[in-house]
Amino acid sequence: METVFEITEDAMQLAMIEDRIVPYAELDPVYLDRGTFFGDGVYEVVRSYDGRIFAIDEHMARFERSLREVDITGVDIADIRRRVEHAFDDASIANAKIYFHITRGSAARNHGTPADLKPNFFLTVTELGESTAKKAGGISVSTFPDWRWKRCDIKSLNLLANVLARRDAEKKGCNEAILVNDAGEITEGASSSVFMVRAAAKELVTRPLGPDILPSITRAVVLRIAEQARLRAVEQVIRPGEAAGADELFLAVTTQDIVPVVKFDQTTIGNGQPGQNTKNLIEAFRQYVK
Amino acid sequence: METVFEITEDAMQLAMIEDRIVPYAELDPVYLDRGTFFGDGVYEVVRSYDGRIFAIDEHMARFERSLREVDITGVDIADIRRRVEHAFDDASIANAKIYFHITRGSAARNHGTPADLKPNFFLTVTELGESTAKKAGGISVSTFPDWRWKRCDIKSLNLLANVLARRDAEKKGCNEAILVNDAGEITEGASSSVFMVRAAAKELVTRPLGPDILPSITRAVVLRIAEQARLRAVEQVIRPGEAAGADELFLAVTTQDIVPVVKFDQTTIGNGQPGQNTKNLIEAFRQYVK
């Protein structure tokens, strides 16, 4: 509904940062990032194990798909990969988390997009702490309504629903929020995939892919290594009641691969300790990333 | 799932802006805005008519509610209002669009939030172009699935679904996208409210408020002035079929108040010109803002 303005074309504009007035023409374009105004961008998180980036091909392929799905064009994906690898090399961190995003670019704030917009790239490399304690002792999770949009298969910067769910979990003393949709199904965690083990049946269960969950790379790896832990991978909807009554429960997340869950809302999972199948999967994952 | 890092605490980190490596400690905090990483913030758009900001009380009240709903604390709303008024005075633009947002603050990118985070404020003042042509001739709209999250009553920075809908409309040569939910109901436009006139019944129809639409200030004003245009305000769900067959159709949006719609997808509305009731409402609105 609004006219599209170019960034510095119109002199009759000003900006304000905190309580400081800034002439519009002098404004750093980062303040006009559509990533901030609209969450108009997509991101990836990759990690390294002992000096090597894990599953970079899969992450770059997913990133390229996300860009395509939101119609951000003019990105040389090979160049982005070179940047990621260059930054990782430069950081010299053996076990690193690499976050990067691309937004549609900087422009005066209007829903409509100027045709000649240049995408913005940003990346951070962070040392990953050890998650040994969490892996050994397990974590607590709590449920929260899944308020997210209908295209959660796109790894976009629209994550406020995830943030609010996580805040709720933290207030309850939990480490992660498990999102439950209107149909009463678990979709995924605020920043993780959810897995359940049926011990007697030797089944490893997780929700099938679809627009309501992220095609998690870690999820795919876990399904791939299930056999090594003598489990049969089953893609099936999980409801909170089943999760609470599960023999074993765990989360999959890039930065920490497999994290056992020992408490689901008020319910203790199994005997309150990570189960044997989960331990086997953690070991299989450790072998896999070597 | 991730440890919360403070911005410059950990030396083992670096950032990259485009292809340039930047030591993490030297990074401008604007690059670490949770507004960009998560859309973790809320915004308002107000406008002025002939040197006076319109409905500032209502907009500030809605902004305060948005902040509360996403649990962003530590904001002095009276101070924010002073900033808005100060920037508007400084800009000396009689008919201005004032955009402002507050994000949860800047921090290393983790879903979890450090406890001591300071919210970030940003504002722009832009001169509004005349919308006389649109008001006189009307605009075209096209429908798009409503992919947005479940809390559209919060004016948040998570607007990618709106952007994608608008992009689709623009590709079809339309000015605005009309969002249709899974139940086959119109919720609202990508950045506007939708109104329909039943001419014979003298009814002005718009969707009831709820979590799926923004409590639009312009919408509220239009409902308030309906009587002056001899229309009865009716809050009722509208489906695309009814909208396409409506006697009159228009959008309400802060920056342009009432904009007649003359084409809905492939269907011409009425005789392809703005209808008399819509014209009466535009005139009543013009009187109201005086």
PDB file of C-alpha atoms in Angstrom, chain B:
ATOM      1  CA  MET B   1      19.518 -25.461  24.016  1.00  0.00           C
ATOM      2  CA  GLU B   2      22.444 -23.105  23.719  1.00  0.00           C
ATOM      3  CA  THR B   3      24.487 -21.396  26.350  1.00  0.00           C
ATOM      4  CA  VAL B   4      23.852 -17.696  26.574  1.00  0.00           C
ATOM      5  CA  PHE B   5      26.955 -15.695  25.774  1.00  0.00           C
ATOM      6  CA  GLU B   6      27.476 -12.054  26.550  1.00  0.00           C
ATOM      7  CA  ILE B   7      28.382  -9.826  23.644  1.00  0.00           C
ATOM      8  CA  THR B   8      32.110  -9.303  24.058  1.00  0.00           C
ATOM      9  CA  GLU B   9      32.888 -11.640  26.911  1.00  0.00           C
ATOM     10  CA  ASP B  10      34.259 -14.512  24.915  1.00  0.00           C
ATOM     11  CA  ALA B  11      37.419 -13.634  22.988  1.00  0.00           C
ATOM     12  CA  MET B  12      37.211 -16.762  20.864  1.00  0.00           C
ATOM     13  CA  GLN B  13      34.662 -15.271  18.495  1.00  0.00           C
ATOM     14  CA  LEU B  14      34.626 -13.390  15.241  1.00  0.00           C
ATOM     15  CA  ALA B  15      32.092 -11.901  12.913  1.00  0.00           C
ATOM     16  CA  MET B  16      31.921 -11.362   9.174  1.00  0.00           C
ATOM     17  CA  ILE B  17      30.039  -8.585   7.390  1.00  0.00           C
ATOM     18  CA  GLU B  18      29.785  -9.330   3.679  1.00  0.00           C
ATOM     19  CA  ASP B  19      33.304 -10.678   2.955  1.00  0.00           C
ATOM     20  CA  ARG B  20      35.055  -8.693   5.692  1.00  0.00           C
ATOM     21  CA  ILE B  21      36.138 -10.331   8.960  1.00  0.00           C
ATOM     22  CA  VAL B  22      35.506  -8.218  12.065  1.00  0.00           C
ATOM     23  CA  PRO B  23      36.730  -9.018  15.589  1.00  0.00           C
ATOM     24  CA  TYR B  24      33.656  -9.798  17.637  1.00  0.00           C
ATOM     25  CA  ALA B  25      34.553  -7.241  20.294  1.00  0.00           C
ATOM     26  CA  GLU B  26      34.680  -4.456  17.691  1.00  0.00           C
ATOM     27  CA  LEU B  27      31.291  -5.293  16.249  1.00  0.00           C
ATOM     28  CA  ASP B  28      28.673  -2.528  16.383  1.00  0.00           C
ATOM     29  CA  PRO B  29      25.875  -3.926  18.631  1.00  0.00           C
ATOM     30  CA  VAL B  30      23.359  -3.116  15.885  1.00  0.00           C
ATOM     31  CA  TYR B  31      24.647  -6.241  14.101  1.00  0.00           C
ATOM     32  CA  LEU B  32      23.640  -8.306  17.112  1.00  0.00           C
ATOM     33  CA  ASP B  33      20.125  -6.908  17.313  1.00  0.00           C
ATOM     34  CA  ARG B  34      17.623  -9.606  18.254  1.00  0.00           C
ATOM     35  CA  GLY B  35      15.287  -7.737  15.925  1.00  0.00           C
ATOM     36  CA  THR B  36      17.350  -9.121  13.050  1.00  0.00           C
ATOM     37  CA  PHE B  37      18.158 -12.564  14.470  1.00  0.00           C
ATOM     38  CA  PHE B  38      14.610 -13.374  15.601  1.00  0.00           C
ATOM     39  CA  GLY B  39      12.294 -10.498  14.703  1.00  0.00           C
ATOM     40  CA  ASP B  40      12.262 -10.154  18.477  1.00  0.00           C
ATOM     41  CA  GLY B  41      10.587  -6.752  18.654  1.00  0.00           C
ATOM     42  CA  VAL B  42       7.429  -4.767  18.014  1.00  0.00           C
ATOM     43  CA  TYR B  43       6.636  -1.648  16.012  1.00  0.00           C
ATOM     44  CA  GLU B  44       4.138   1.070  15.217  1.00  0.00           C
ATOM     45  CA  VAL B  45       3.389   3.280  12.245  1.00  0.00           C
ATOM     46  CA  VAL B  46       1.674   6.608  12.904  1.00  0.00           C
ATOM     47  CA  ARG B  47       0.976   9.382  10.464  1.00  0.00           C
ATOM     48  CA  SER B  48       0.359  13.100  10.639  1.00  0.00           C
ATOM     49  CA  TYR B  49      -2.250  15.132   8.833  1.00  0.00           C
ATOM     50  CA  ASP B  50      -1.310  18.750   8.210  1.00  0.00           C
ATOM     51  CA  GLY B  51       1.250  18.958  10.982  1.00  0.00           C
ATOM     52  CA  ARG B  52      -0.524  16.923  13.649  1.00  0.00           C
ATOM     53  CA  ILE B  53       0.089  13.287  14.536  1.00  0.00           C
ATOM     54  CA  PHE B  54      -3.168  11.347  14.244  1.00  0.00           C
ATOM     55  CA  ALA B  55      -4.440   9.032  17.013  1.00  0.00           C
ATOM     56  CA  ILE B  56      -1.146   9.058  18.903  1.00  0.00           C
ATOM     57  CA  ASP B  57      -2.839   7.924  22.129  1.00  0.00           C
ATOM     58  CA  GLU B  58      -4.273   4.820  20.468  1.00  0.00           C
ATOM     59  CA  HIS B  59      -1.005   3.977  18.746  1.00  0.00           C
ATOM     60  CA  MET B  60       1.028   4.347  21.949  1.00  0.00           C
ATOM     61  CA  ALA B  61      -1.500   2.200  23.835  1.00  0.00           C
ATOM     62  CA  ARG B  62      -1.252  -0.509  21.175  1.00  0.00           C
ATOM     63  CA  PHE B  63       2.543  -0.291  21.206  1.00  0.00           C
ATOM     64  CA  GLU B  64       2.565  -0.704  24.973  1.00  0.00           C
ATOM     65  CA  ARG B  65       0.315  -3.750  24.634  1.00  0.00           C
ATOM     66  CA  SER B  66       2.582  -5.278  21.964  1.00  0.00           C
ATOM     67  CA  LEU B  67       5.615  -4.813  24.228  1.00  0.00           C
ATOM     68  CA  ARG B  68       3.725  -6.457  27.085  1.00  0.00           C
ATOM     69  CA  GLU B  69       2.565  -9.401  24.964  1.00  0.00           C
ATOM     70  CA  VAL B  70       6.130 -10.244  23.907  1.00  0.00           C
ATOM     71  CA  ASP B  71       7.417  -9.523  27.413  1.00  0.00           C
ATOM     72  CA  ILE B  72       9.856  -6.736  26.518  1.00  0.00           C
ATOM     73  CA  THR B  73      10.306  -4.814  29.738  1.00  0.00           C
ATOM     74  CA  GLY B  74      12.220  -1.756  30.877  1.00  0.00           C
ATOM     75  CA  VAL B  75      10.650   0.605  28.335  1.00  0.00           C
ATOM     76  CA  ASP B  76       9.431   4.020  29.510  1.00  0.00           C
ATOM     77  CA  ILE B  77       6.468   4.481  27.187  1.00  0.00           C
ATOM     78  CA  ALA B  78       6.137   8.205  28.016  1.00  0.00           C
ATOM     79  CA  ASP B  79       9.760   8.653  26.957  1.00  0.00           C
ATOM     80  CA  ILE B  80       9.091   6.801  23.701  1.00  0.00           C
ATOM     81  CA  ARG B  81       6.178   9.122  23.000  1.00  0.00           C
ATOM     82  CA  ARG B  82       8.420  12.136  23.632  1.00  0.00           C
ATOM     83  CA  ARG B  83      10.945  10.718  21.158  1.00  0.00           C
ATOM     84  CA  VAL B  84       8.242  10.243  18.528  1.00  0.00           C
ATOM     85  CA  GLU B  85       6.966  13.782  19.006  1.00  0.00           C
ATOM     86  CA  HIS B  86      10.476  15.240  19.087  1.00  0.00           C
ATOM     87  CA  ALA B  87      11.490  13.486  15.855  1.00  0.00           C
ATOM     88  CA  PHE B  88       8.250  14.576  14.185  1.00  0.00           C
ATOM     89  CA  ASP B  89       8.782  18.202  15.254  1.00  0.00           C
ATOM     90  CA  ASP B  90      12.376  18.099  14.094  1.00  0.00           C
ATOM     91  CA  ALA B  91      11.456  16.691  10.676  1.00  0.00           C
ATOM     92  CA  SER B  92       8.971  19.505   9.915  1.00  0.00           C
ATOM     93  CA  ILE B  93       6.970  17.340   7.535  1.00  0.00           C
ATOM     94  CA  ALA B  94       3.254  18.167   7.560  1.00  0.00           C
ATOM     95  CA  ASN B  95       2.118  14.797   6.206  1.00  0.00           C
ATOM     96  CA  ALA B  96       4.554  12.300   7.595  1.00  0.00           C
ATOM     97  CA  LYS B  97       4.748   8.598   8.178  1.00  0.00           C
ATOM     98  CA  ILE B  98       6.500   7.855  11.461  1.00  0.00           C
ATOM     99  CA  TYR B  99       7.770   4.307  11.875  1.00  0.00           C
ATOM    100  CA  PHE B 100       9.333   3.126  15.128  1.00  0.00           C
ATOM    101  CA  HIS B 101      10.282  -0.172  16.676  1.00  0.00           C
ATOM    102  CA  ILE B 102      11.719  -1.534  19.885  1.00  0.00           C
ATOM    103  CA  THR B 103      13.634  -4.797  19.922  1.00  0.00           C
ATOM    104  CA  ARG B 104      14.607  -6.888  22.943  1.00  0.00           C
ATOM    105  CA  GLY B 105      18.193  -5.668  22.537  1.00  0.00           C
ATOM    106  CA  SER B 106      21.586  -6.749  21.218  1.00  0.00           C
ATOM    107  CA  ALA B 107      23.342  -9.933  22.334  1.00  0.00           C
ATOM    108  CA  ALA B 108      25.209 -12.908  20.943  1.00  0.00           C
ATOM    109  CA  ARG B 109      22.705 -14.931  18.943  1.00  0.00           C
ATOM    110  CA  ASN B 110      20.942 -17.471  21.164  1.00  0.00           C
ATOM    111  CA  HIS B 111      17.220 -18.129  21.505  1.00  0.00           C
ATOM    112  CA  GLY B 112      17.531 -17.568  25.248  1.00  0.00           C
ATOM    113  CA  THR B 113      17.853 -13.975  26.411  1.00  0.00           C
ATOM    114  CA  PRO B 114      20.454 -12.533  28.787  1.00  0.00           C
ATOM    115  CA  ALA B 115      18.686 -11.086  31.827  1.00  0.00           C
ATOM    116  CA  ASP B 116      20.185  -7.587  31.626  1.00  0.00           C
ATOM    117  CA  LEU B 117      19.387  -6.860  27.990  1.00  0.00           C
ATOM    118  CA  LYS B 118      18.636  -3.218  27.087  1.00  0.00           C
ATOM    119  CA  PRO B 119      15.906  -2.723  24.441  1.00  0.00           C
ATOM    120  CA  ASN B 120      16.869  -0.939  21.205  1.00  0.00           C
ATOM    121  CA  PHE B 121      14.783   1.907  19.763  1.00  0.00           C
ATOM    122  CA  PHE B 122      14.753   3.000  16.120  1.00  0.00           C
ATOM    123  CA  LEU B 123      12.538   5.459  14.246  1.00  0.00           C
ATOM    124  CA  THR B 124      12.181   7.033  10.830  1.00  0.00           C
ATOM    125  CA  VAL B 125      10.104   9.969   9.611  1.00  0.00           C
ATOM    126  CA  THR B 126       9.190   9.939   5.928  1.00  0.00           C
ATOM    127  CA  GLU B 127       7.136  12.314   3.857  1.00  0.00           C
ATOM    128  CA  LEU B 128       3.908  10.711   2.686  1.00  0.00           C
ATOM    129  CA  GLY B 129       3.126  10.945  -1.011  1.00  0.00           C
ATOM    130  CA  GLU B 130      -0.354  11.926  -2.108  1.00  0.00           C
ATOM    131  CA  SER B 131      -2.668   8.949  -2.521  1.00  0.00           C
ATOM    132  CA  THR B 132      -5.238  10.994  -4.469  1.00  0.00           C
ATOM    133  CA  ALA B 133      -4.960   8.847  -7.594  1.00  0.00           C
ATOM    134  CA  LYS B 134      -5.465   5.612  -5.647  1.00  0.00           C
ATOM    135  CA  LYS B 135      -8.400   7.107  -3.763  1.00  0.00           C
ATOM    136  CA  ALA B 136      -9.993   8.340  -6.995  1.00  0.00           C
ATOM    137  CA  GLY B 137      -9.349   5.324  -9.187  1.00  0.00           C
ATOM    138  CA  GLY B 138      -9.105   2.469  -6.715  1.00  0.00           C
ATOM    139  CA  ILE B 139      -6.585  -0.354  -6.620  1.00  0.00           C
ATOM    140  CA  SER B 140      -6.327  -4.050  -7.521  1.00  0.00           C
ATOM    141  CA  VAL B 141      -5.802  -6.791  -4.950  1.00  0.00           C
ATOM    142  CA  SER B 142      -5.058 -10.506  -5.174  1.00  0.00           C
ATOM    143  CA  THR B 143      -5.499 -13.290  -2.648  1.00  0.00           C
ATOM    144  CA  PHE B 144      -2.689 -15.273  -1.032  1.00  0.00           C
ATOM    145  CA  PRO B 145      -2.673 -17.919   1.731  1.00  0.00           C
ATOM    146  CA  ASP B 146      -2.344 -16.466   5.223  1.00  0.00           C
ATOM    147  CA  TRP B 147       0.946 -18.045   6.311  1.00  0.00           C
ATOM    148  CA  ARG B 148       1.401 -15.791   9.344  1.00  0.00           C
ATOM    149  CA  TRP B 149       1.807 -16.864  12.941  1.00  0.00           C
ATOM    150  CA  LYS B 150      -1.032 -17.264  15.457  1.00  0.00           C
ATOM    151  CA  ARG B 151      -0.542 -13.921  17.201  1.00  0.00           C
ATOM    152  CA  CYS B 152      -1.205 -11.386  14.472  1.00  0.00           C
ATOM    153  CA  ASP B 153      -2.812  -9.189  17.133  1.00  0.00           C
ATOM    154  CA  ILE B 154       0.771  -8.367  18.181  1.00  0.00           C
ATOM    155  CA  LYS B 155       2.415  -5.819  15.862  1.00  0.00           C
ATOM    156  CA  SER B 156       5.703  -7.709  15.720  1.00  0.00           C
ATOM    157  CA  LEU B 157       8.711  -7.636  13.412  1.00  0.00           C
ATOM    158  CA  ASN B 158       7.878 -11.139  12.132  1.00  0.00           C
ATOM    159  CA  LEU B 159       6.491 -10.045   8.781  1.00  0.00           C
ATOM    160  CA  LEU B 160       8.015 -12.396   6.230  1.00  0.00           C
ATOM    161  CA  ALA B 161       4.609 -13.933   5.416  1.00  0.00           C
ATOM    162  CA  ASN B 162       3.304 -10.430   4.717  1.00  0.00           C
ATOM    163  CA  VAL B 163       6.313  -9.652   2.517  1.00  0.00           C
ATOM    164  CA  LEU B 164       5.923 -12.874   0.517  1.00  0.00           C
ATOM    165  CA  ALA B 165       2.203 -12.222   0.037  1.00  0.00           C
ATOM    166  CA  ARG B 166       2.925  -8.670  -1.146  1.00  0.00           C
ATOM    167  CA  ARG B 167       5.591  -9.916  -3.559  1.00  0.00           C
ATOM    168  CA  ASP B 168       3.055 -12.316  -5.044  1.00  0.00           C
ATOM    169  CA  ALA B 169       0.536  -9.483  -5.450  1.00  0.00           C
ATOM    170  CA  GLU B 170       3.095  -7.225  -7.119  1.00  0.00           C
ATOM    171  CA  LYS B 171       4.028  -9.986  -9.556  1.00  0.00           C
ATOM    172  CA  LYS B 172       0.337 -10.152 -10.482  1.00  0.00           C
ATOM    173  CA  GLY B 173       0.263  -6.390 -11.030  1.00  0.00           C
ATOM    174  CA  CYS B 174      -1.737  -5.807  -7.840  1.00  0.00           C
ATOM    175  CA  ASN B 175      -1.191  -3.265  -5.077  1.00  0.00           C
ATOM    176  CA  GLU B 176      -2.011  -5.406  -2.074  1.00  0.00           C
ATOM    177  CA  ALA B 177      -2.359  -9.063  -1.072  1.00  0.00           C
ATOM    178  CA  ILE B 178      -5.514 -10.217   0.712  1.00  0.00           C
ATOM    179  CA  LEU B 179      -4.713 -13.037   3.118  1.00  0.00           C
ATOM    180  CA  VAL B 180      -6.998 -16.079   3.223  1.00  0.00           C
ATOM    181  CA  ASN B 181      -6.726 -18.548   6.102  1.00  0.00           C
ATOM    182  CA  ASP B 182      -7.121 -22.347   6.097  1.00  0.00           C
ATOM    183  CA  ALA B 183     -10.832 -21.966   6.873  1.00  0.00           C
ATOM    184  CA  GLY B 184     -11.257 -20.046   3.613  1.00  0.00           C
ATOM    185  CA  GLU B 185     -11.801 -16.723   5.373  1.00  0.00           C
ATOM    186  CA  ILE B 186     -10.220 -13.367   4.618  1.00  0.00           C
ATOM    187  CA  THR B 187      -8.227 -12.264   7.625  1.00  0.00           C
ATOM    188  CA  GLU B 188      -6.748  -8.964   6.437  1.00  0.00           C
ATOM    189  CA  GLY B 189      -4.412  -7.471   3.837  1.00  0.00           C
ATOM    190  CA  ALA B 190      -0.628  -7.841   3.993  1.00  0.00           C
ATOM    191  CA  SER B 191      -0.535  -4.380   5.584  1.00  0.00           C
ATOM    192  CA  SER B 192      -4.179  -3.274   5.697  1.00  0.00           C
ATOM    193  CA  SER B 193      -7.662  -4.135   6.973  1.00  0.00           C
ATOM    194  CA  VAL B 194     -10.374  -5.282   4.581  1.00  0.00           C
ATOM    195  CA  PHE B 195     -13.885  -3.770   4.459  1.00  0.00           C
ATOM    196  CA  MET B 196     -16.896  -4.647   2.342  1.00  0.00           C
ATOM    197  CA  VAL B 197     -20.100  -2.624   1.773  1.00  0.00           C
ATOM    198  CA  ARG B 198     -23.513  -4.224   1.356  1.00  0.00           C
ATOM    199  CA  ALA B 199     -25.151  -1.292  -0.395  1.00  0.00           C
ATOM    200  CA  ALA B 200     -28.829  -2.320  -0.229  1.00  0.00           C
ATOM    201  CA  ALA B 201     -28.562  -3.306   3.449  1.00  0.00           C
ATOM    202  CA  LYS B 202     -26.445  -0.214   4.161  1.00  0.00           C
ATOM    203  CA  GLU B 203     -23.954  -2.419   5.969  1.00  0.00           C
ATOM    204  CA  LEU B 204     -20.236  -1.927   6.409  1.00  0.00           C
ATOM    205  CA  VAL B 205     -18.642  -5.315   7.081  1.00  0.00           C
ATOM    206  CA  THR B 206     -15.217  -6.208   8.463  1.00  0.00           C
ATOM    207  CA  ARG B 207     -13.741  -9.194  10.292  1.00  0.00           C
ATOM    208  CA  PRO B 208     -14.127  -9.235  14.094  1.00  0.00           C
ATOM    209  CA  LEU B 209     -10.955  -8.674  16.130  1.00  0.00           C
ATOM    210  CA  GLY B 210      -9.075 -11.726  17.359  1.00  0.00           C
ATOM    211  CA  PRO B 211      -5.572 -13.189  17.456  1.00  0.00           C
ATOM    212  CA  ASP B 212      -5.579 -13.543  13.660  1.00  0.00           C
ATOM    213  CA  ILE B 213      -5.720  -9.835  12.798  1.00  0.00           C
ATOM    214  CA  LEU B 214      -4.127  -6.620  13.958  1.00  0.00           C
ATOM    215  CA  PRO B 215      -6.351  -4.373  16.082  1.00  0.00           C
ATOM    216  CA  SER B 216      -5.962  -1.688  13.435  1.00  0.00           C
ATOM    217  CA  ILE B 217      -6.451   1.896  14.611  1.00  0.00           C
ATOM    218  CA  THR B 218      -7.672   2.947  11.154  1.00  0.00           C
ATOM    219  CA  ARG B 219     -10.153   0.048  11.211  1.00  0.00           C
ATOM    220  CA  ALA B 220     -11.495   1.311  14.548  1.00  0.00           C
ATOM    221  CA  VAL B 221     -11.848   4.851  13.189  1.00  0.00           C
ATOM    222  CA  VAL B 222     -13.670   3.613  10.072  1.00  0.00           C
ATOM    223  CA  LEU B 223     -16.136   1.673  12.239  1.00  0.00           C
ATOM    224  CA  ARG B 224     -16.599   4.806  14.373  1.00  0.00           C
ATOM    225  CA  ILE B 225     -17.433   7.045  11.387  1.00  0.00           C
ATOM    226  CA  ALA B 226     -19.660   4.499   9.608  1.00  0.00           C
ATOM    227  CA  GLU B 227     -22.744   6.250  10.935  1.00  0.00           C
ATOM    228  CA  GLN B 228     -21.729   9.545   9.330  1.00  0.00           C
ATOM    229  CA  ALA B 229     -21.800   7.710   6.013  1.00  0.00           C
ATOM    230  CA  ARG B 230     -25.194   6.229   6.933  1.00  0.00           C
ATOM    231  CA  LEU B 231     -23.804   2.720   7.217  1.00  0.00           C
ATOM    232  CA  ARG B 232     -24.289   0.169   9.967  1.00  0.00           C
ATOM    233  CA  ALA B 233     -21.016  -1.355  11.181  1.00  0.00           C
ATOM    234  CA  VAL B 234     -21.091  -5.180  11.156  1.00  0.00           C
ATOM    235  CA  GLU B 235     -18.216  -7.314  12.405  1.00  0.00           C
ATOM    236  CA  GLN B 236     -18.468 -10.543  10.443  1.00  0.00           C
ATOM    237  CA  VAL B 237     -16.184 -12.983   8.665  1.00  0.00           C
ATOM    238  CA  ILE B 238     -15.769 -12.278   4.932  1.00  0.00           C
ATOM    239  CA  ARG B 239     -14.911 -14.993   2.409  1.00  0.00           C
ATOM    240  CA  PRO B 240     -13.184 -14.376  -0.930  1.00  0.00           C
ATOM    241  CA  GLY B 241     -16.383 -15.217  -2.845  1.00  0.00           C
ATOM    242  CA  GLU B 242     -18.371 -12.558  -0.980  1.00  0.00           C
ATOM    243  CA  ALA B 243     -15.574 -10.037  -1.363  1.00  0.00           C
ATOM    244  CA  ALA B 244     -15.402 -10.610  -5.116  1.00  0.00           C
ATOM    245  CA  GLY B 245     -19.164 -10.143  -5.355  1.00  0.00           C
ATOM    246  CA  ALA B 246     -19.312  -7.161  -3.014  1.00  0.00           C
ATOM    247  CA  ASP B 247     -20.996  -3.909  -4.002  1.00  0.00           C
ATOM    248  CA  GLU B 248     -17.989  -2.042  -2.672  1.00  0.00           C
ATOM    249  CA  LEU B 249     -14.664  -3.072  -1.202  1.00  0.00           C
ATOM    250  CA  PHE B 250     -11.906  -1.042   0.384  1.00  0.00           C
ATOM    251  CA  LEU B 251      -8.797  -1.251   2.535  1.00  0.00           C
ATOM    252  CA  ALA B 252      -7.987   0.697   5.682  1.00  0.00           C
ATOM    253  CA  VAL B 253      -4.364   1.516   6.391  1.00  0.00           C
ATOM    254  CA  THR B 254      -2.717   4.138   8.601  1.00  0.00           C
ATOM    255  CA  THR B 255      -0.694   5.788   5.864  1.00  0.00           C
ATOM    256  CA  GLN B 256      -3.590   6.263   3.423  1.00  0.00           C
ATOM    257  CA  ASP B 257      -6.691   5.734   5.578  1.00  0.00           C
ATOM    258  CA  ILE B 258      -9.317   4.448   3.071  1.00  0.00           C
ATOM    259  CA  VAL B 259      -8.305   3.039  -0.323  1.00  0.00           C
ATOM    260  CA  PRO B 260     -11.072   1.726  -2.636  1.00  0.00           C
ATOM    261  CA  VAL B 261     -10.568  -1.696  -4.225  1.00  0.00           C
ATOM    262  CA  VAL B 262     -11.894  -2.015  -7.776  1.00  0.00           C
ATOM    263  CA  LYS B 263     -10.484  -5.405  -8.706  1.00  0.00           C
ATOM    264  CA  PHE B 264     -10.343  -8.553  -6.548  1.00  0.00           C
ATOM    265  CA  ASP B 265      -8.279 -11.314  -8.181  1.00  0.00           C
ATOM    266  CA  GLN B 266      -9.863 -11.515 -11.651  1.00  0.00           C
ATOM    267  CA  THR B 267     -13.178  -9.909 -10.654  1.00  0.00           C
ATOM    268  CA  THR B 268     -14.127  -6.271 -11.145  1.00  0.00           C
ATOM    269  CA  ILE B 269     -15.858  -4.801  -8.082  1.00  0.00           C
ATOM    270  CA  GLY B 270     -19.109  -2.942  -8.790  1.00  0.00           C
ATOM    271  CA  ASN B 271     -18.686  -0.956 -11.974  1.00  0.00           C
ATOM    272  CA  GLY B 272     -14.903  -0.814 -11.646  1.00  0.00           C
ATOM    273  CA  GLN B 273     -14.989   2.587  -9.949  1.00  0.00           C
ATOM    274  CA  PRO B 274     -14.977   3.411  -6.220  1.00  0.00           C
ATOM    275  CA  GLY B 275     -18.555   3.242  -4.940  1.00  0.00           C
ATOM    276  CA  GLN B 276     -20.558   6.049  -3.380  1.00  0.00           C
ATOM    277  CA  ASN B 277     -20.499   4.650   0.159  1.00  0.00           C
ATOM    278  CA  THR B 278     -16.713   4.358   0.039  1.00  0.00           C
ATOM    279  CA  LYS B 279     -16.478   7.946  -1.213  1.00  0.00           C
ATOM    280  CA  ASN B 280     -18.728   9.040   1.648  1.00  0.00           C
ATOM    281  CA  LEU B 281     -16.467   7.239   4.138  1.00  0.00           C
ATOM    282  CA  ILE B 282     -13.356   8.861   2.637  1.00  0.00           C
ATOM    283  CA  GLU B 283     -15.000  12.245   3.093  1.00  0.00           C
ATOM    284  CA  ALA B 284     -16.123  11.398   6.647  1.00  0.00           C
ATOM    285  CA  PHE B 285     -12.563  10.310   7.452  1.00  0.00           C
ATOM    286  CA  ARG B 286     -11.232  13.569   6.008  1.00  0.00           C
ATOM    287  CA  GLN B 287     -13.561  15.495   8.290  1.00  0.00           C
ATOM    288  CA  TYR B 288     -12.654  13.310  11.270  1.00  0.00           C
ATOM    289  CA  VAL B 289      -8.914  13.944  11.059  1.00  0.00           C
ATOM    290  CA  LYS B 290      -9.354  17.715  10.786  1.00  0.00           C
TER     291      LYS B 290
END
